[in-house]
Amino acid sequence: PYCVCRIAHCALRIAHRELRIANCERPSHIPLASRAMSSILVVADEPWILTDVRAALGEARYTITEINDPRAVAEAVIADPPDAVIVDFQVGSMGGMAVTRAVRDAFAGSEHSAPPVILLLDRDADAFLAGRSGAAAWVRKPFSSGDLRRAIDDSIAAPAA
């Protein structure tokens, strides 16, 4: 009896696997955005933040461009629109909320939609402000690689608002 049950169980697992393949079901653990190279613009004036983001996104599926001056972001996203923009909430003279609005305003009246902005927050309390600014997502520092990648992948995959 044990052998028959074991064989039946294995047969069911194989049938399920074949059904998934036949239906072209995408495994849930593979992010949608991992299939293509994503260009990411990182806006931060602290070297350790740039280092952490580079380390978290150290895979070949991301092309990373860094900007230290938040006032240059609007010009940069118009010249070469990235798939997503990552902004330190406490960046330079403008701050993350102002940078998020500058990115959105740069595409106002354009036929193209603004790239999603992901804010790197210092405190959980900043989440309210991040939401008010129109950011697509936010991650609290210190962040894990998985959290940052998930925020990017989800923001890129989401339809433009």
PDB file of C-alpha atoms in Angstrom:
ATOM      1  CA  PRO A   1       0.000   0.000   0.000  1.00  0.00           C
ATOM      2  CA  TYR A   2       2.824   2.443   0.785  1.00  0.00           C
ATOM      3  CA  CYS A   3       4.383   2.005  -2.654  1.00  0.00           C
ATOM      4  CA  VAL A   4       1.085   2.557  -4.452  1.00  0.00           C
ATOM      5  CA  CYS A   5       0.414   5.772  -2.509  1.00  0.00           C
ATOM      6  CA  ARG A   6       3.938   7.023  -3.128  1.00  0.00           C
ATOM      7  CA  ILE A   7       3.706   6.306  -6.859  1.00  0.00           C
ATOM      8  CA  ALA A   8       0.316   8.020  -7.083  1.00  0.00           C
ATOM      9  CA  HIS A   9       1.673  11.071  -5.261  1.00  0.00           C
ATOM     10  CA  CYS A  10       4.664  11.305  -7.610  1.00  0.00           C
ATOM     11  CA  ALA A  11       2.401  10.919 -10.649  1.00  0.00           C
ATOM     12  CA  LEU A  12       0.218  13.794  -9.441  1.00  0.00           C
ATOM     13  CA  ARG A  13       3.254  16.041  -8.937  1.00  0.00           C
ATOM     14  CA  ILE A  14       4.522  15.262 -12.442  1.00  0.00           C
ATOM     15  CA  ALA A  15       1.085  15.885 -13.964  1.00  0.00           C
ATOM     16  CA  HIS A  16       0.832  19.231 -12.144  1.00  0.00           C
ATOM     17  CA  ARG A  17       4.301  20.264 -13.357  1.00  0.00           C
ATOM     18  CA  GLU A  18       3.427  19.323 -16.950  1.00  0.00           C
ATOM     19  CA  LEU A  19       0.175  21.275 -16.709  1.00  0.00           C
ATOM     20  CA  ARG A  20       2.047  24.376 -15.541  1.00  0.00           C
ATOM     21  CA  ILE A  21       4.491  24.057 -18.437  1.00  0.00           C
ATOM     22  CA  ALA A  22       1.687  23.470 -20.944  1.00  0.00           C
ATOM     23  CA  ASN A  23      -0.127  26.581 -19.723  1.00  0.00           C
ATOM     24  CA  CYS A  24       3.107  28.613 -19.794  1.00  0.00           C
ATOM     25  CA  GLU A  25       2.598  29.547 -16.167  1.00  0.00           C
ATOM     26  CA  ARG A  26       5.327  31.857 -14.929  1.00  0.00           C
ATOM     27  CA  PRO A  27       6.836  30.627 -11.655  1.00  0.00           C
ATOM     28  CA  SER A  28       5.923  33.111  -8.922  1.00  0.00           C
ATOM     29  CA  HIS A  29       9.478  33.360  -7.596  1.00  0.00           C
ATOM     30  CA  ILE A  30      10.834  34.873 -10.843  1.00  0.00           C
ATOM     31  CA  PRO A  31      10.122  38.618 -11.008  1.00  0.00           C
ATOM     32  CA  LEU A  32       8.494  39.836 -14.199  1.00  0.00           C
ATOM     33  CA  ALA A  33      11.094  42.567 -14.722  1.00  0.00           C
ATOM     34  CA  SER A  34      13.949  40.049 -14.514  1.00  0.00           C
ATOM     35  CA  ARG A  35      13.340  39.061 -18.119  1.00  0.00           C
ATOM     36  CA  ALA A  36      14.719  42.332 -19.500  1.00  0.00           C
ATOM     37  CA  MET A  37      17.433  44.827 -18.624  1.00  0.00           C
ATOM     38  CA  SER A  38      16.063  47.713 -16.532  1.00  0.00           C
ATOM     39  CA  SER A  39      17.667  51.147 -16.464  1.00  0.00           C
ATOM     40  CA  ILE A  40      17.696  52.694 -13.014  1.00  0.00           C
ATOM     41  CA  LEU A  41      18.544  56.296 -12.130  1.00  0.00           C
ATOM     42  CA  VAL A  42      19.762  56.668  -8.533  1.00  0.00           C
ATOM     43  CA  VAL A  43      19.648  60.098  -6.895  1.00  0.00           C
ATOM     44  CA  ALA A  44      21.660  60.353  -3.685  1.00  0.00           C
ATOM     45  CA  ASP A  45      24.399  62.580  -2.348  1.00  0.00           C
ATOM     46  CA  GLU A  46      25.727  60.204   0.298  1.00  0.00           C
ATOM     47  CA  PRO A  47      28.334  57.704  -0.988  1.00  0.00           C
ATOM     48  CA  TRP A  48      27.152  54.929   1.338  1.00  0.00           C
ATOM     49  CA  ILE A  49      23.638  55.058  -0.125  1.00  0.00           C
ATOM     50  CA  LEU A  50      24.986  54.780  -3.668  1.00  0.00           C
ATOM     51  CA  THR A  51      27.153  51.860  -2.560  1.00  0.00           C
ATOM     52  CA  ASP A  52      24.223  50.090  -0.890  1.00  0.00           C
ATOM     53  CA  VAL A  53      21.991  50.510  -3.944  1.00  0.00           C
ATOM     54  CA  ARG A  54      24.755  49.283  -6.269  1.00  0.00           C
ATOM     55  CA  ALA A  55      25.300  46.264  -4.025  1.00  0.00           C
ATOM     56  CA  ALA A  56      21.580  45.486  -3.837  1.00  0.00           C
ATOM     57  CA  LEU A  57      21.166  45.745  -7.604  1.00  0.00           C
ATOM     58  CA  GLY A  58      24.486  44.150  -8.476  1.00  0.00           C
ATOM     59  CA  GLU A  59      22.908  41.835 -11.027  1.00  0.00           C
ATOM     60  CA  ALA A  60      23.359  42.110 -14.765  1.00  0.00           C
ATOM     61  CA  ARG A  61      19.660  42.899 -15.231  1.00  0.00           C
ATOM     62  CA  TYR A  62      20.057  46.509 -14.037  1.00  0.00           C
ATOM     63  CA  THR A  63      21.883  49.397 -15.669  1.00  0.00           C
ATOM     64  CA  ILE A  64      22.545  51.981 -12.974  1.00  0.00           C
ATOM     65  CA  THR A  65      23.138  55.695 -13.527  1.00  0.00           C
ATOM     66  CA  GLU A  66      23.941  57.890 -10.530  1.00  0.00           C
ATOM     67  CA  ILE A  67      23.230  61.581  -9.974  1.00  0.00           C
ATOM     68  CA  ASN A  68      24.465  63.480  -6.914  1.00  0.00           C
ATOM     69  CA  ASP A  69      22.678  66.764  -7.629  1.00  0.00           C
ATOM     70  CA  PRO A  70      18.896  66.521  -7.253  1.00  0.00           C
ATOM     71  CA  ARG A  71      18.420  69.678  -9.346  1.00  0.00           C
ATOM     72  CA  ALA A  72      19.723  67.786 -12.417  1.00  0.00           C
ATOM     73  CA  VAL A  73      17.160  64.962 -12.204  1.00  0.00           C
ATOM     74  CA  ALA A  74      14.386  66.472 -14.350  1.00  0.00           C
ATOM     75  CA  GLU A  75      16.836  67.194 -17.154  1.00  0.00           C
ATOM     76  CA  ALA A  76      18.333  63.691 -16.910  1.00  0.00           C
ATOM     77  CA  VAL A  77      14.994  61.838 -17.043  1.00  0.00           C
ATOM     78  CA  ILE A  78      13.916  63.820 -20.113  1.00  0.00           C
ATOM     79  CA  ALA A  79      17.250  63.283 -21.912  1.00  0.00           C
ATOM     80  CA  ASP A  80      17.348  59.524 -21.279  1.00  0.00           C
ATOM     81  CA  PRO A  81      14.193  58.230 -19.543  1.00  0.00           C
ATOM     82  CA  PRO A  82      14.999  55.388 -17.121  1.00  0.00           C
ATOM     83  CA  ASP A  83      12.671  52.517 -16.253  1.00  0.00           C
ATOM     84  CA  ALA A  84      12.674  53.673 -12.611  1.00  0.00           C
ATOM     85  CA  VAL A  85      14.174  56.382 -10.408  1.00  0.00           C
ATOM     86  CA  ILE A  86      15.446  55.662  -6.889  1.00  0.00           C
ATOM     87  CA  VAL A  87      15.698  58.757  -4.680  1.00  0.00           C
ATOM     88  CA  ASP A  88      17.092  59.172  -1.174  1.00  0.00           C
ATOM     89  CA  PHE A  89      14.409  60.946   0.852  1.00  0.00           C
ATOM     90  CA  GLN A  90      17.014  63.243   2.440  1.00  0.00           C
ATOM     91  CA  VAL A  91      18.897  64.097  -0.750  1.00  0.00           C
ATOM     92  CA  GLY A  92      20.620  67.455  -1.055  1.00  0.00           C
ATOM     93  CA  SER A  93      18.878  70.775  -1.188  1.00  0.00           C
ATOM     94  CA  MET A  94      15.563  69.522  -2.604  1.00  0.00           C
ATOM     95  CA  GLY A  95      14.589  66.383  -0.717  1.00  0.00           C
ATOM     96  CA  GLY A  96      12.902  63.267  -2.054  1.00  0.00           C
ATOM     97  CA  MET A  97       9.396  64.721  -2.237  1.00  0.00           C
ATOM     98  CA  ALA A  98      10.533  67.626  -4.407  1.00  0.00           C
ATOM     99  CA  VAL A  99      12.540  65.315  -6.669  1.00  0.00           C
ATOM    100  CA  THR A 100       9.504  63.045  -7.091  1.00  0.00           C
ATOM    101  CA  ARG A 101       7.361  65.999  -8.109  1.00  0.00           C
ATOM    102  CA  ALA A 102      10.098  67.306 -10.443  1.00  0.00           C
ATOM    103  CA  VAL A 103      10.170  63.949 -12.256  1.00  0.00           C
ATOM    104  CA  ARG A 104       6.378  63.943 -12.623  1.00  0.00           C
ATOM    105  CA  ASP A 105       6.317  67.598 -13.725  1.00  0.00           C
ATOM    106  CA  ALA A 106       9.024  66.948 -16.330  1.00  0.00           C
ATOM    107  CA  PHE A 107       6.597  64.636 -18.146  1.00  0.00           C
ATOM    108  CA  ALA A 108       3.481  66.779 -17.686  1.00  0.00           C
ATOM    109  CA  GLY A 109       1.864  67.349 -21.075  1.00  0.00           C
ATOM    110  CA  SER A 110       4.117  64.752 -22.682  1.00  0.00           C
ATOM    111  CA  GLU A 111       2.903  61.711 -24.562  1.00  0.00           C
ATOM    112  CA  HIS A 112       5.230  59.614 -22.394  1.00  0.00           C
ATOM    113  CA  SER A 113       4.521  58.787 -18.770  1.00  0.00           C
ATOM    114  CA  ALA A 114       6.945  59.618 -15.999  1.00  0.00           C
ATOM    115  CA  PRO A 115       9.090  56.743 -14.730  1.00  0.00           C
ATOM    116  CA  PRO A 116       8.110  55.372 -11.326  1.00  0.00           C
ATOM    117  CA  VAL A 117       9.967  56.865  -8.364  1.00  0.00           C
ATOM    118  CA  ILE A 118      11.049  54.708  -5.419  1.00  0.00           C
ATOM    119  CA  LEU A 119      11.959  56.651  -2.273  1.00  0.00           C
ATOM    120  CA  LEU A 120      14.515  55.454   0.266  1.00  0.00           C
ATOM    121  CA  LEU A 121      13.105  56.463   3.655  1.00  0.00           C
ATOM    122  CA  ASP A 122      14.874  57.037   6.953  1.00  0.00           C
ATOM    123  CA  ARG A 123      11.834  56.374   9.182  1.00  0.00           C
ATOM    124  CA  ASP A 124       8.541  54.548   8.947  1.00  0.00           C
ATOM    125  CA  ALA A 125       6.774  57.836   9.664  1.00  0.00           C
ATOM    126  CA  ASP A 126       8.026  59.170   6.309  1.00  0.00           C
ATOM    127  CA  ALA A 127       5.795  56.677   4.454  1.00  0.00           C
ATOM    128  CA  PHE A 128       2.870  59.103   4.717  1.00  0.00           C
ATOM    129  CA  LEU A 129       4.910  61.837   3.020  1.00  0.00           C
ATOM    130  CA  ALA A 130       6.176  59.399   0.397  1.00  0.00           C
ATOM    131  CA  GLY A 131       2.611  58.501  -0.500  1.00  0.00           C
ATOM    132  CA  ARG A 132       1.604  62.153  -0.687  1.00  0.00           C
ATOM    133  CA  SER A 133       4.488  62.930  -3.033  1.00  0.00           C
ATOM    134  CA  GLY A 134       3.237  60.468  -5.626  1.00  0.00           C
ATOM    135  CA  ALA A 135       6.073  57.976  -5.300  1.00  0.00           C
ATOM    136  CA  ALA A 136       5.298  54.572  -6.786  1.00  0.00           C
ATOM    137  CA  ALA A 137       6.967  52.776  -3.868  1.00  0.00           C
ATOM    138  CA  TRP A 138       9.243  53.314  -0.907  1.00  0.00           C
ATOM    139  CA  VAL A 139      11.725  51.241   1.051  1.00  0.00           C
ATOM    140  CA  ARG A 140      13.032  51.992   4.527  1.00  0.00           C
ATOM    141  CA  LYS A 141      16.799  52.216   5.085  1.00  0.00           C
ATOM    142  CA  PRO A 142      18.634  50.026   5.775  1.00  0.00           C
ATOM    143  CA  PHE A 143      16.991  47.948   3.041  1.00  0.00           C
ATOM    144  CA  SER A 144      17.525  44.402   1.898  1.00  0.00           C
ATOM    145  CA  SER A 145      18.368  43.552  -1.703  1.00  0.00           C
ATOM    146  CA  GLY A 146      15.106  41.665  -2.009  1.00  0.00           C
ATOM    147  CA  ASP A 147      12.999  44.571  -0.753  1.00  0.00           C
ATOM    148  CA  LEU A 148      14.587  47.047  -3.161  1.00  0.00           C
ATOM    149  CA  ARG A 149      14.390  44.699  -6.151  1.00  0.00           C
ATOM    150  CA  ARG A 150      10.759  43.882  -5.381  1.00  0.00           C
ATOM    151  CA  ALA A 151       9.882  47.583  -5.183  1.00  0.00           C
ATOM    152  CA  ILE A 152      11.573  48.206  -8.538  1.00  0.00           C
ATOM    153  CA  ASP A 153      10.063  45.185 -10.259  1.00  0.00           C
ATOM    154  CA  ASP A 154       6.558  45.923  -8.950  1.00  0.00           C
ATOM    155  CA  SER A 155       6.821  49.617  -9.932  1.00  0.00           C
ATOM    156  CA  ILE A 156       8.045  48.848 -13.444  1.00  0.00           C
ATOM    157  CA  ALA A 157       5.407  46.149 -13.966  1.00  0.00           C
ATOM    158  CA  ALA A 158       2.551  48.341 -12.679  1.00  0.00           C
ATOM    159  CA  PRO A 159       0.529  50.242 -15.289  1.00  0.00           C
ATOM    160  CA  ALA A 160       1.220  53.966 -15.435  1.00  0.00           C
ATOM    161  CA  ALA A 161      -1.174  56.042 -13.362  1.00  0.00           C
TER     162      ALA A 161
END
